[in-house]
Amino acid sequence: MDFQPSADRSMLAETLGRYLQKRYPVEVRHQISSSTAGWSPAHWRELADLGVLGGLVSESAGGFGGEGFDIAAIFEQLGRVIAVEPFLGTLMAARALALIGGHEALMGEVLTGSAMLAFAHEEPTSRYDLTSIRTSAKFDGTEWILTGTKAVVAHVEAADHVLVSARVSGTEGDQTGVGLFLVKRNAPGLSIQGYPLIDGGRAGDLHLVDTPSTLVAEAGYPVIEDAVAAGIVALSWEAVGIMDVTRMATLEYLRTRRQFGVPIGKFQALQHRMATVALEIEQARSAAINAANALQGDRIKRERSISAAKYTIGRAGTLVAEEAIQLHGGMGMTWELPVSHFAKRLTMIGHQLGDEDHHLARFIKLGEAV
């Protein structure tokens, strides 16, 4: 099977890569990360003008991409500079709305960068289980009212609209009875507890108390599952980009740091460790390719490929981060060295949308179902 990127995807990746390498160096990234907002509206508008946001959703929803390899092309470049812009939440919420259909005006505003979306699904006790939803939705005769809490919602403070999952019927653990609702940022009863993340990103807990909302899908579980799958493809490719940069930075250090009169990269033991890192990265890249290819396919095949990729990325990411820090010595943990920030982001990716243990168990369970 030919996995070479199309000319359009290559052009998108090259355009985004040139922009980020020129306009988003690590010093700028730190300034944005430490700002109150935790992201840059100026860069967001410029990236929208470049058409990057359009690559996240399909042509029918106003974009020009939306397939697994479109998402891969964008997030691999974002990973290479560990960008802190709100791409993940935008991807997941916009993909869900695109699958549901309608909302053309809002989607148009999102793709031009004039409106922001967040995707709020995980709850404090859900532990990666997509069916563990306690947030309730009740129709009071005139509108839908939501009550509950969503945890660690990426860039929720920046969002103009939040796509929220809530239980319309059934009990926690049921796939049926989970609806999707749009909530305005300034809706009554909505409050946000924002906080910075250890990897430089920003998130918040979303609290809803009798908050009015708009129902967009009453049977929302398949849409949530697809949006999370797209999010995992994005995280997998972001991790591939990070691991490539981290490996090259470590190789460069081994070529320049000298001991006993020679570069330490001459020592065979260190060469073997770097060879293992290179092999693990290629394993991770292969799993990410498989997940991107399966995103538009059969559900069971897609979900198994997604869980396999997330498990592999988590395992390889931990190894790459640990080896980069150890081979740099104590300075690998310092703020001044970019590799420490790449390592922290890899660690966070390992836990976002399900950790290694969760996805290994899920992969086995899906295999038994087949």
mmCIF file with all atom_site columns, N, CA, C and O in Angstrom, residues 198-246:
data_model
loop_
_atom_site.group_PDB
_atom_site.id
_atom_site.type_symbol
_atom_site.label_atom_id
_atom_site.label_alt_id
_atom_site.label_comp_id
_atom_site.label_asym_id
_atom_site.label_entity_id
_atom_site.label_seq_id
_atom_site.pdbx_PDB_ins_code
_atom_site.Cartn_x
_atom_site.Cartn_y
_atom_site.Cartn_z
_atom_site.occupancy
_atom_site.B_iso_or_equiv
_atom_site.pdbx_formal_charge
_atom_site.auth_seq_id
_atom_site.auth_comp_id
_atom_site.auth_asym_id
_atom_site.auth_atom_id
_atom_site.pdbx_PDB_model_num
ATOM 1   N N  . ILE A 1 198 ? 1.659   21.014 32.905 1.00 0.00 ? 198 ILE A N  1
ATOM 2   C CA . ILE A 1 198 ? 3.091   20.842 33.109 1.00 0.00 ? 198 ILE A CA 1
ATOM 3   C C  . ILE A 1 198 ? 3.872   20.911 31.795 1.00 0.00 ? 198 ILE A C  1
ATOM 4   O O  . ILE A 1 198 ? 5.055   21.246 31.777 1.00 0.00 ? 198 ILE A O  1
ATOM 5   N N  . ASP A 1 199 ? 3.200   20.659 30.667 1.00 0.00 ? 199 ASP A N  1
ATOM 6   C CA . ASP A 1 199 ? 3.889   20.669 29.377 1.00 0.00 ? 199 ASP A CA 1
ATOM 7   C C  . ASP A 1 199 ? 3.821   22.030 28.688 1.00 0.00 ? 199 ASP A C  1
ATOM 8   O O  . ASP A 1 199 ? 4.228   22.163 27.536 1.00 0.00 ? 199 ASP A O  1
ATOM 9   N N  . GLY A 1 200 ? 3.304   23.047 29.375 1.00 0.00 ? 200 GLY A N  1
ATOM 10  C CA . GLY A 1 200 ? 3.221   24.377 28.796 1.00 0.00 ? 200 GLY A CA 1
ATOM 11  C C  . GLY A 1 200 ? 1.873   24.707 28.202 1.00 0.00 ? 200 GLY A C  1
ATOM 12  O O  . GLY A 1 200 ? 1.630   25.857 27.832 1.00 0.00 ? 200 GLY A O  1
ATOM 13  N N  . GLY A 1 201 ? 0.990   23.739 28.097 1.00 0.00 ? 201 GLY A N  1
ATOM 14  C CA . GLY A 1 201 ? -0.347  23.983 27.576 1.00 0.00 ? 201 GLY A CA 1
ATOM 15  C C  . GLY A 1 201 ? -1.259  24.549 28.648 1.00 0.00 ? 201 GLY A C  1
ATOM 16  O O  . GLY A 1 201 ? -0.824  24.879 29.763 1.00 0.00 ? 201 GLY A O  1
ATOM 17  N N  . ARG A 1 202 ? -2.536  24.698 28.312 1.00 0.00 ? 202 ARG A N  1
ATOM 18  C CA . ARG A 1 202 ? -3.498  25.238 29.273 1.00 0.00 ? 202 ARG A CA 1
ATOM 19  C C  . ARG A 1 202 ? -4.819  24.487 29.135 1.00 0.00 ? 202 ARG A C  1
ATOM 20  O O  . ARG A 1 202 ? -5.229  24.110 28.032 1.00 0.00 ? 202 ARG A O  1
ATOM 21  N N  . ALA A 1 203 ? -5.481  24.275 30.272 1.00 0.00 ? 203 ALA A N  1
ATOM 22  C CA . ALA A 1 203 ? -6.755  23.557 30.287 1.00 0.00 ? 203 ALA A CA 1
ATOM 23  C C  . ALA A 1 203 ? -7.600  24.098 31.429 1.00 0.00 ? 203 ALA A C  1
ATOM 24  O O  . ALA A 1 203 ? -7.211  25.051 32.120 1.00 0.00 ? 203 ALA A O  1
ATOM 25  N N  . GLY A 1 204 ? -8.751  23.484 31.643 1.00 0.00 ? 204 GLY A N  1
ATOM 26  C CA . GLY A 1 204 ? -9.609  23.922 32.728 1.00 0.00 ? 204 GLY A CA 1
ATOM 27  C C  . GLY A 1 204 ? -10.708 22.918 33.002 1.00 0.00 ? 204 GLY A C  1
ATOM 28  O O  . GLY A 1 204 ? -11.007 22.066 32.163 1.00 0.00 ? 204 GLY A O  1
ATOM 29  N N  . ASP A 1 205 ? -11.280 23.019 34.193 1.00 0.00 ? 205 ASP A N  1
ATOM 30  C CA . ASP A 1 205 ? -12.450 22.205 34.536 1.00 0.00 ? 205 ASP A CA 1
ATOM 31  C C  . ASP A 1 205 ? -13.694 23.035 34.262 1.00 0.00 ? 205 ASP A C  1
ATOM 32  O O  . ASP A 1 205 ? -13.782 24.201 34.671 1.00 0.00 ? 205 ASP A O  1
ATOM 33  N N  . LEU A 1 206 ? -14.654 22.425 33.573 1.00 0.00 ? 206 LEU A N  1
ATOM 34  C CA . LEU A 1 206 ? -15.882 23.110 33.176 1.00 0.00 ? 206 LEU A CA 1
ATOM 35  C C  . LEU A 1 206 ? -17.006 22.686 34.115 1.00 0.00 ? 206 LEU A C  1
ATOM 36  O O  . LEU A 1 206 ? -17.326 21.504 34.212 1.00 0.00 ? 206 LEU A O  1
ATOM 37  N N  . HIS A 1 207 ? -17.585 23.660 34.809 1.00 0.00 ? 207 HIS A N  1
ATOM 38  C CA . HIS A 1 207 ? -18.681 23.375 35.743 1.00 0.00 ? 207 HIS A CA 1
ATOM 39  C C  . HIS A 1 207 ? -19.987 23.931 35.162 1.00 0.00 ? 207 HIS A C  1
ATOM 40  O O  . HIS A 1 207 ? -20.049 25.104 34.775 1.00 0.00 ? 207 HIS A O  1
ATOM 41  N N  . LEU A 1 208 ? -21.001 23.077 35.117 1.00 0.00 ? 208 LEU A N  1
ATOM 42  C CA . LEU A 1 208 ? -22.299 23.467 34.575 1.00 0.00 ? 208 LEU A CA 1
ATOM 43  C C  . LEU A 1 208 ? -23.375 23.251 35.641 1.00 0.00 ? 208 LEU A C  1
ATOM 44  O O  . LEU A 1 208 ? -23.506 22.147 36.182 1.00 0.00 ? 208 LEU A O  1
ATOM 45  N N  . VAL A 1 209 ? -24.131 24.300 35.937 1.00 0.00 ? 209 VAL A N  1
ATOM 46  C CA . VAL A 1 209 ? -25.227 24.212 36.904 1.00 0.00 ? 209 VAL A CA 1
ATOM 47  C C  . VAL A 1 209 ? -26.479 24.810 36.258 1.00 0.00 ? 209 VAL A C  1
ATOM 48  O O  . VAL A 1 209 ? -26.571 26.029 36.083 1.00 0.00 ? 209 VAL A O  1
ATOM 49  N N  . ASP A 1 210 ? -27.398 23.932 35.869 1.00 0.00 ? 210 ASP A N  1
ATOM 50  C CA . ASP A 1 210 ? -28.641 24.369 35.184 1.00 0.00 ? 210 ASP A CA 1
ATOM 51  C C  . ASP A 1 210 ? -28.311 25.315 34.033 1.00 0.00 ? 210 ASP A C  1
ATOM 52  O O  . ASP A 1 210 ? -28.899 26.399 33.896 1.00 0.00 ? 210 ASP A O  1
ATOM 53  N N  . THR A 1 211 ? -27.364 24.888 33.202 1.00 0.00 ? 211 THR A N  1
ATOM 54  C CA . THR A 1 211 ? -26.867 25.724 32.106 1.00 0.00 ? 211 THR A CA 1
ATOM 55  C C  . THR A 1 211 ? -27.657 25.461 30.826 1.00 0.00 ? 211 THR A C  1
ATOM 56  O O  . THR A 1 211 ? -27.732 24.316 30.371 1.00 0.00 ? 211 THR A O  1
ATOM 57  N N  . PRO A 1 212 ? -28.256 26.484 30.220 1.00 0.00 ? 212 PRO A N  1
ATOM 58  C CA . PRO A 1 212 ? -28.992 26.282 28.962 1.00 0.00 ? 212 PRO A CA 1
ATOM 59  C C  . PRO A 1 212 ? -28.046 25.904 27.818 1.00 0.00 ? 212 PRO A C  1
ATOM 60  O O  . PRO A 1 212 ? -26.896 26.370 27.769 1.00 0.00 ? 212 PRO A O  1
ATOM 61  N N  . SER A 1 213 ? -28.542 25.064 26.916 1.00 0.00 ? 213 SER A N  1
ATOM 62  C CA . SER A 1 213 ? -27.681 24.575 25.836 1.00 0.00 ? 213 SER A CA 1
ATOM 63  C C  . SER A 1 213 ? -28.538 24.260 24.613 1.00 0.00 ? 213 SER A C  1
ATOM 64  O O  . SER A 1 213 ? -29.773 24.270 24.680 1.00 0.00 ? 213 SER A O  1
ATOM 65  N N  . THR A 1 214 ? -27.862 23.936 23.516 1.00 0.00 ? 214 THR A N  1
ATOM 66  C CA . THR A 1 214 ? -28.545 23.550 22.278 1.00 0.00 ? 214 THR A CA 1
ATOM 67  C C  . THR A 1 214 ? -28.199 22.110 21.938 1.00 0.00 ? 214 THR A C  1
ATOM 68  O O  . THR A 1 214 ? -27.007 21.771 21.820 1.00 0.00 ? 214 THR A O  1
ATOM 69  N N  . LEU A 1 215 ? -29.208 21.267 21.799 1.00 0.00 ? 215 LEU A N  1
ATOM 70  C CA . LEU A 1 215 ? -28.966 19.872 21.427 1.00 0.00 ? 215 LEU A CA 1
ATOM 71  C C  . LEU A 1 215 ? -28.539 19.794 19.967 1.00 0.00 ? 215 LEU A C  1
ATOM 72  O O  . LEU A 1 215 ? -29.227 20.316 19.086 1.00 0.00 ? 215 LEU A O  1
ATOM 73  N N  . VAL A 1 216 ? -27.397 19.131 19.705 1.00 0.00 ? 216 VAL A N  1
ATOM 74  C CA . VAL A 1 216 ? -26.955 18.964 18.313 1.00 0.00 ? 216 VAL A CA 1
ATOM 75  C C  . VAL A 1 216 ? -27.006 17.500 17.884 1.00 0.00 ? 216 VAL A C  1
ATOM 76  O O  . VAL A 1 216 ? -27.035 17.213 16.690 1.00 0.00 ? 216 VAL A O  1
ATOM 77  N N  . ALA A 1 217 ? -26.974 16.570 18.849 1.00 0.00 ? 217 ALA A N  1
ATOM 78  C CA . ALA A 1 217 ? -27.092 15.137 18.509 1.00 0.00 ? 217 ALA A CA 1
ATOM 79  C C  . ALA A 1 217 ? -27.597 14.394 19.735 1.00 0.00 ? 217 ALA A C  1
ATOM 80  O O  . ALA A 1 217 ? -26.955 14.445 20.788 1.00 0.00 ? 217 ALA A O  1
ATOM 81  N N  . GLU A 1 218 ? -28.752 13.700 19.597 1.00 0.00 ? 218 GLU A N  1
ATOM 82  C CA . GLU A 1 218 ? -29.300 12.976 20.746 1.00 0.00 ? 218 GLU A CA 1
ATOM 83  C C  . GLU A 1 218 ? -28.609 11.619 20.915 1.00 0.00 ? 218 GLU A C  1
ATOM 84  O O  . GLU A 1 218 ? -28.434 11.145 22.030 1.00 0.00 ? 218 GLU A O  1
ATOM 85  N N  . ALA A 1 219 ? -28.209 10.991 19.798 1.00 0.00 ? 219 ALA A N  1
ATOM 86  C CA . ALA A 1 219 ? -27.443 9.734  19.855 1.00 0.00 ? 219 ALA A CA 1
ATOM 87  C C  . ALA A 1 219 ? -25.992 10.069 19.498 1.00 0.00 ? 219 ALA A C  1
ATOM 88  O O  . ALA A 1 219 ? -25.545 9.866  18.370 1.00 0.00 ? 219 ALA A O  1
ATOM 89  N N  . GLY A 1 220 ? -25.266 10.567 20.482 1.00 0.00 ? 220 GLY A N  1
ATOM 90  C CA . GLY A 1 220 ? -23.959 11.161 20.183 1.00 0.00 ? 220 GLY A CA 1
ATOM 91  C C  . GLY A 1 220 ? -22.765 10.251 20.359 1.00 0.00 ? 220 GLY A C  1
ATOM 92  O O  . GLY A 1 220 ? -21.638 10.632 19.993 1.00 0.00 ? 220 GLY A O  1
ATOM 93  N N  . TYR A 1 221 ? -22.957 9.017  20.895 1.00 0.00 ? 221 TYR A N  1
ATOM 94  C CA . TYR A 1 221 ? -21.779 8.193  21.205 1.00 0.00 ? 221 TYR A CA 1
ATOM 95  C C  . TYR A 1 221 ? -20.911 7.880  19.986 1.00 0.00 ? 221 TYR A C  1
ATOM 96  O O  . TYR A 1 221 ? -19.694 8.023  20.058 1.00 0.00 ? 221 TYR A O  1
ATOM 97  N N  . PRO A 1 222 ? -21.494 7.463  18.845 1.00 0.00 ? 222 PRO A N  1
ATOM 98  C CA . PRO A 1 222 ? -20.620 7.186  17.676 1.00 0.00 ? 222 PRO A CA 1
ATOM 99  C C  . PRO A 1 222 ? -19.822 8.416  17.240 1.00 0.00 ? 222 PRO A C  1
ATOM 100 O O  . PRO A 1 222 ? -18.686 8.288  16.791 1.00 0.00 ? 222 PRO A O  1
ATOM 101 N N  . VAL A 1 223 ? -20.417 9.584  17.377 1.00 0.00 ? 223 VAL A N  1
ATOM 102 C CA . VAL A 1 223 ? -19.712 10.819 17.005 1.00 0.00 ? 223 VAL A CA 1
ATOM 103 C C  . VAL A 1 223 ? -18.557 11.075 17.973 1.00 0.00 ? 223 VAL A C  1
ATOM 104 O O  . VAL A 1 223 ? -17.450 11.451 17.565 1.00 0.00 ? 223 VAL A O  1
ATOM 105 N N  . ILE A 1 224 ? -18.822 10.874 19.265 1.00 0.00 ? 224 ILE A N  1
ATOM 106 C CA . ILE A 1 224 ? -17.755 11.065 20.275 1.00 0.00 ? 224 ILE A CA 1
ATOM 107 C C  . ILE A 1 224 ? -16.604 10.102 20.010 1.00 0.00 ? 224 ILE A C  1
ATOM 108 O O  . ILE A 1 224 ? -15.426 10.481 20.046 1.00 0.00 ? 224 ILE A O  1
ATOM 109 N N  . GLU A 1 225 ? -16.929 8.849  19.723 1.00 0.00 ? 225 GLU A N  1
ATOM 110 C CA . GLU A 1 225 ? -15.890 7.848  19.471 1.00 0.00 ? 225 GLU A CA 1
ATOM 111 C C  . GLU A 1 225 ? -15.042 8.231  18.267 1.00 0.00 ? 225 GLU A C  1
ATOM 112 O O  . GLU A 1 225 ? -13.809 8.107  18.282 1.00 0.00 ? 225 GLU A O  1
ATOM 113 N N  . ASP A 1 226 ? -15.687 8.728  17.214 1.00 0.00 ? 226 ASP A N  1
ATOM 114 C CA . ASP A 1 226 ? -14.944 9.146  16.020 1.00 0.00 ? 226 ASP A CA 1
ATOM 115 C C  . ASP A 1 226 ? -14.072 10.356 16.323 1.00 0.00 ? 226 ASP A C  1
ATOM 116 O O  . ASP A 1 226 ? -12.914 10.417 15.881 1.00 0.00 ? 226 ASP A O  1
ATOM 117 N N  . ALA A 1 227 ? -14.611 11.328 17.061 1.00 0.00 ? 227 ALA A N  1
ATOM 118 C CA . ALA A 1 227 ? -13.828 12.528 17.381 1.00 0.00 ? 227 ALA A CA 1
ATOM 119 C C  . ALA A 1 227 ? -12.615 12.181 18.233 1.00 0.00 ? 227 ALA A C  1
ATOM 120 O O  . ALA A 1 227 ? -11.521 12.727 18.038 1.00 0.00 ? 227 ALA A O  1
ATOM 121 N N  . VAL A 1 228 ? -12.793 11.275 19.184 1.00 0.00 ? 228 VAL A N  1
ATOM 122 C CA . VAL A 1 228 ? -11.657 10.855 20.023 1.00 0.00 ? 228 VAL A CA 1
ATOM 123 C C  . VAL A 1 228 ? -10.620 10.107 19.179 1.00 0.00 ? 228 VAL A C  1
ATOM 124 O O  . VAL A 1 228 ? -9.413  10.281 19.362 1.00 0.00 ? 228 VAL A O  1
ATOM 125 N N  . ALA A 1 229 ? -11.095 9.281  18.237 1.00 0.00 ? 229 ALA A N  1
ATOM 126 C CA . ALA A 1 229 ? -10.170 8.582  17.340 1.00 0.00 ? 229 ALA A CA 1
ATOM 127 C C  . ALA A 1 229 ? -9.331  9.582  16.543 1.00 0.00 ? 229 ALA A C  1
ATOM 128 O O  . ALA A 1 229 ? -8.106  9.428  16.414 1.00 0.00 ? 229 ALA A O  1
ATOM 129 N N  . ALA A 1 230 ? -9.979  10.626 16.025 1.00 0.00 ? 230 ALA A N  1
ATOM 130 C CA . ALA A 1 230 ? -9.235  11.657 15.290 1.00 0.00 ? 230 ALA A CA 1
ATOM 131 C C  . ALA A 1 230 ? -8.241  12.361 16.208 1.00 0.00 ? 230 ALA A C  1
ATOM 132 O O  . ALA A 1 230 ? -7.111  12.681 15.803 1.00 0.00 ? 230 ALA A O  1
ATOM 133 N N  . GLY A 1 231 ? -8.660  12.588 17.461 1.00 0.00 ? 231 GLY A N  1
ATOM 134 C CA . GLY A 1 231 ? -7.755  13.218 18.426 1.00 0.00 ? 231 GLY A CA 1
ATOM 135 C C  . GLY A 1 231 ? -6.531  12.364 18.702 1.00 0.00 ? 231 GLY A C  1
ATOM 136 O O  . GLY A 1 231 ? -5.409  12.875 18.834 1.00 0.00 ? 231 GLY A O  1
ATOM 137 N N  . ILE A 1 232 ? -6.718  11.049 18.752 1.00 0.00 ? 232 ILE A N  1
ATOM 138 C CA . ILE A 1 232 ? -5.579  10.161 19.007 1.00 0.00 ? 232 ILE A CA 1
ATOM 139 C C  . ILE A 1 232 ? -4.648  10.103 17.797 1.00 0.00 ? 232 ILE A C  1
ATOM 140 O O  . ILE A 1 232 ? -3.415  10.059 17.951 1.00 0.00 ? 232 ILE A O  1
ATOM 141 N N  . VAL A 1 233 ? -5.215  10.126 16.587 1.00 0.00 ? 233 VAL A N  1
ATOM 142 C CA . VAL A 1 233 ? -4.351  10.231 15.392 1.00 0.00 ? 233 VAL A CA 1
ATOM 143 C C  . VAL A 1 233 ? -3.509  11.500 15.477 1.00 0.00 ? 233 VAL A C  1
ATOM 144 O O  . VAL A 1 233 ? -2.297  11.488 15.209 1.00 0.00 ? 233 VAL A O  1
ATOM 145 N N  . ALA A 1 234 ? -4.154  12.610 15.869 1.00 0.00 ? 234 ALA A N  1
ATOM 146 C CA . ALA A 1 234 ? -3.428  13.880 15.983 1.00 0.00 ? 234 ALA A CA 1
ATOM 147 C C  . ALA A 1 234 ? -2.314  13.792 17.019 1.00 0.00 ? 234 ALA A C  1
ATOM 148 O O  . ALA A 1 234 ? -1.168  14.208 16.768 1.00 0.00 ? 234 ALA A O  1
ATOM 149 N N  . LEU A 1 235 ? -2.624  13.241 18.203 1.00 0.00 ? 235 LEU A N  1
ATOM 150 C CA . LEU A 1 235 ? -1.608  13.126 19.252 1.00 0.00 ? 235 LEU A CA 1
ATOM 151 C C  . LEU A 1 235 ? -0.467  12.206 18.818 1.00 0.00 ? 235 LEU A C  1
ATOM 152 O O  . LEU A 1 235 ? 0.702   12.460 19.139 1.00 0.00 ? 235 LEU A O  1
ATOM 153 N N  . SER A 1 236 ? -0.805  11.138 18.104 1.00 0.00 ? 236 SER A N  1
ATOM 154 C CA . SER A 1 236 ? 0.225   10.196 17.661 1.00 0.00 ? 236 SER A CA 1
ATOM 155 C C  . SER A 1 236 ? 1.214   10.890 16.732 1.00 0.00 ? 236 SER A C  1
ATOM 156 O O  . SER A 1 236 ? 2.442   10.718 16.859 1.00 0.00 ? 236 SER A O  1
ATOM 157 N N  . TRP A 1 237 ? 0.686   11.692 15.808 1.00 0.00 ? 237 TRP A N  1
ATOM 158 C CA . TRP A 1 237 ? 1.589   12.370 14.871 1.00 0.00 ? 237 TRP A CA 1
ATOM 159 C C  . TRP A 1 237 ? 2.310   13.541 15.506 1.00 0.00 ? 237 TRP A C  1
ATOM 160 O O  . TRP A 1 237 ? 3.439   13.858 15.127 1.00 0.00 ? 237 TRP A O  1
ATOM 161 N N  . GLU A 1 238 ? 1.673   14.181 16.459 1.00 0.00 ? 238 GLU A N  1
ATOM 162 C CA . GLU A 1 238 ? 2.403   15.214 17.217 1.00 0.00 ? 238 GLU A CA 1
ATOM 163 C C  . GLU A 1 238 ? 3.597   14.575 17.931 1.00 0.00 ? 238 GLU A C  1
ATOM 164 O O  . GLU A 1 238 ? 4.708   15.122 17.936 1.00 0.00 ? 238 GLU A O  1
ATOM 165 N N  . ALA A 1 239 ? 3.373   13.396 18.506 1.00 0.00 ? 239 ALA A N  1
ATOM 166 C CA . ALA A 1 239 ? 4.457   12.689 19.203 1.00 0.00 ? 239 ALA A CA 1
ATOM 167 C C  . ALA A 1 239 ? 5.561   12.271 18.232 1.00 0.00 ? 239 ALA A C  1
ATOM 168 O O  . ALA A 1 239 ? 6.750   12.339 18.576 1.00 0.00 ? 239 ALA A O  1
ATOM 169 N N  . VAL A 1 240 ? 5.196   11.837 17.026 1.00 0.00 ? 240 VAL A N  1
ATOM 170 C CA . VAL A 1 240 ? 6.215   11.458 16.042 1.00 0.00 ? 240 VAL A CA 1
ATOM 171 C C  . VAL A 1 240 ? 7.105   12.668 15.717 1.00 0.00 ? 240 VAL A C  1
ATOM 172 O O  . VAL A 1 240 ? 8.336   12.560 15.654 1.00 0.00 ? 240 VAL A O  1
ATOM 173 N N  . GLY A 1 241 ? 6.477   13.822 15.518 1.00 0.00 ? 241 GLY A N  1
ATOM 174 C CA . GLY A 1 241 ? 7.261   15.033 15.252 1.00 0.00 ? 241 GLY A CA 1
ATOM 175 C C  . GLY A 1 241 ? 8.183   15.373 16.409 1.00 0.00 ? 241 GLY A C  1
ATOM 176 O O  . GLY A 1 241 ? 9.358   15.729 16.212 1.00 0.00 ? 241 GLY A O  1
ATOM 177 N N  . ILE A 1 242 ? 7.679   15.263 17.634 1.00 0.00 ? 242 ILE A N  1
ATOM 178 C CA . ILE A 1 242 ? 8.496   15.554 18.821 1.00 0.00 ? 242 ILE A CA 1
ATOM 179 C C  . ILE A 1 242 ? 9.662   14.569 18.930 1.00 0.00 ? 242 ILE A C  1
ATOM 180 O O  . ILE A 1 242 ? 10.805  14.959 19.198 1.00 0.00 ? 242 ILE A O  1
ATOM 181 N N  . MET A 1 243 ? 9.376   13.292 18.714 1.00 0.00 ? 243 MET A N  1
ATOM 182 C CA . MET A 1 243 ? 10.433  12.283 18.869 1.00 0.00 ? 243 MET A CA 1
ATOM 183 C C  . MET A 1 243 ? 11.536  12.464 17.828 1.00 0.00 ? 243 MET A C  1
ATOM 184 O O  . MET A 1 243 ? 12.722  12.283 18.134 1.00 0.00 ? 243 MET A O  1
ATOM 185 N N  . ASP A 1 244 ? 11.171  12.828 16.593 1.00 0.00 ? 244 ASP A N  1
ATOM 186 C CA . ASP A 1 244 ? 12.192  13.071 15.563 1.00 0.00 ? 244 ASP A CA 1
ATOM 187 C C  . ASP A 1 244 ? 13.122  14.213 15.977 1.00 0.00 ? 244 ASP A C  1
ATOM 188 O O  . ASP A 1 244 ? 14.349  14.111 15.863 1.00 0.00 ? 244 ASP A O  1
ATOM 189 N N  . VAL A 1 245 ? 12.539  15.310 16.450 1.00 0.00 ? 245 VAL A N  1
ATOM 190 C CA . VAL A 1 245 ? 13.352  16.464 16.855 1.00 0.00 ? 245 VAL A CA 1
ATOM 191 C C  . VAL A 1 245 ? 14.204  16.123 18.077 1.00 0.00 ? 245 VAL A C  1
ATOM 192 O O  . VAL A 1 245 ? 15.384  16.495 18.152 1.00 0.00 ? 245 VAL A O  1
ATOM 193 N N  . THR A 1 246 ? 13.615  15.410 19.026 1.00 0.00 ? 246 THR A N  1
ATOM 194 C CA . THR A 1 246 ? 14.353  15.039 20.243 1.00 0.00 ? 246 THR A CA 1
ATOM 195 C C  . THR A 1 246 ? 15.534  14.131 19.916 1.00 0.00 ? 246 THR A C  1
ATOM 196 O O  . THR A 1 246 ? 16.638  14.287 20.464 1.00 0.00 ? 246 THR A O  1
#
